[in-house]
Short mmCIF file of C-alpha atoms in Angstrom, two decimals:
data_model
loop_
_atom_site.label_atom_id
_atom_site.label_comp_id
_atom_site.label_asym_id
_atom_site.label_seq_id
_atom_site.Cartn_x
_atom_site.Cartn_y
_atom_site.Cartn_z
CA ALA A 241 109.13 118.66 102.52
CA PRO A 242 112.76 117.86 103.14
CA ASP A 243 115.20 119.55 100.84
CA TYR A 244 118.07 117.20 101.48
CA CYS A 245 118.92 113.79 102.82
CA LEU A 246 122.21 112.62 104.22
CA CYS A 247 123.30 108.99 104.09
CA HIS A 248 126.38 106.83 104.22
CA GLU A 249 128.07 106.47 100.81
CA ALA A 250 127.61 102.67 101.02
CA VAL A 251 123.84 103.07 100.66
CA ALA A 252 123.70 106.24 98.51
CA ASP A 253 122.90 104.47 95.21
CA ALA A 254 120.14 102.37 96.83
CA LEU A 255 118.67 105.48 98.42
CA VAL A 256 118.65 107.38 95.13
CA ASP A 257 116.98 104.40 93.42
CA ALA A 258 114.33 104.21 96.14
CA CYS A 259 113.66 107.97 95.91
CA VAL A 260 113.26 107.80 92.14
CA ALA A 261 110.90 104.80 92.44
CA ARG A 262 108.85 106.62 95.09
CA LEU A 263 108.53 109.74 92.90
CA LYS A 264 107.35 107.62 89.96
CA ALA A 265 104.87 105.77 92.19
CA SER A 266 103.52 109.07 93.50
CA PHE A 267 103.41 111.14 90.31
CA GLY A 268 103.82 108.72 87.37
CA ASP A 269 106.37 108.88 84.60
CA ASP A 270 105.40 112.48 83.74
CA PRO A 271 104.80 114.51 86.94
CA ARG A 272 103.75 117.46 84.79
CA GLN A 273 100.56 115.58 83.96
CA SER A 274 99.86 114.54 87.56
CA PRO A 275 96.91 116.32 89.21
CA ASP A 276 98.64 115.71 92.52
CA PHE A 277 101.83 117.64 91.73
CA GLY A 278 101.70 121.33 92.50
CA ARG A 279 103.23 124.30 90.77
CA ILE A 280 105.77 126.89 91.81
CA VAL A 281 104.24 130.18 92.99
CA ALA A 282 105.98 132.55 90.58
CA PRO A 283 108.14 132.34 87.44
CA THR A 284 110.95 134.10 89.30
CA ASP A 285 110.96 131.21 91.76
CA VAL A 286 111.38 128.77 88.87
CA ASP A 287 114.38 130.84 87.76
CA ARG A 288 115.85 130.67 91.25
CA LEU A 289 115.47 126.90 91.47
CA ALA A 290 116.93 126.43 87.99
CA ALA A 291 119.97 128.51 88.97
CA LEU A 292 120.52 126.27 92.02
CA LEU A 293 120.77 123.23 89.75
CA LYS A 294 123.41 124.62 87.42
CA GLY A 295 126.46 122.40 87.57
CA GLN A 296 124.83 119.94 89.96
CA PRO A 297 124.76 116.16 89.32
CA VAL A 298 121.02 115.70 88.69
CA VAL A 299 120.03 112.01 88.90
CA CYS A 300 116.34 112.48 88.12
CA GLY A 301 114.07 115.36 87.25
CA GLY A 302 115.45 118.83 86.67
CA ALA A 303 113.01 119.70 83.95
CA PHE A 304 111.21 122.99 84.30
CA ASP A 305 108.83 125.28 82.42
CA ARG A 306 108.98 128.87 83.58
CA ASP A 307 105.70 129.95 81.92
CA ALA A 308 103.80 127.01 83.43
CA ARG A 309 105.54 127.52 86.79
CA TYR A 310 106.48 123.83 86.68
CA PHE A 311 109.58 122.31 88.21
CA ALA A 312 109.88 118.52 88.15
CA PRO A 313 110.61 116.64 91.36
CA THR A 314 114.40 116.55 91.30
CA ASN A 315 117.11 114.54 92.96
CA VAL A 316 120.75 115.65 93.03
CA LYS A 317 123.52 113.36 94.24
CA THR A 318 126.51 115.17 95.59
CA THR A 319 129.19 114.83 98.26
CA ASP A 320 129.78 118.59 98.43
CA LEU A 321 127.94 120.05 101.42
CA GLU A 322 129.17 123.60 100.88
#
């Protein structure tokens, strides 16, 4: 699975909207309940992913449950590539 997508700023909002729509079409309004959405291997990996999101502009998703090893499909919109 890709972990990032680059696009021209003129189409960024449309791309984000399309990504959010595709996630909902694939996993429903609550991906946690979807039988098609997998889980993270270990709770420590959930911690690692959560730390990566701190301070990031999350446009959808971002929810997680360490004990259930769940991390929602998440989109972040940023212009900082560092």
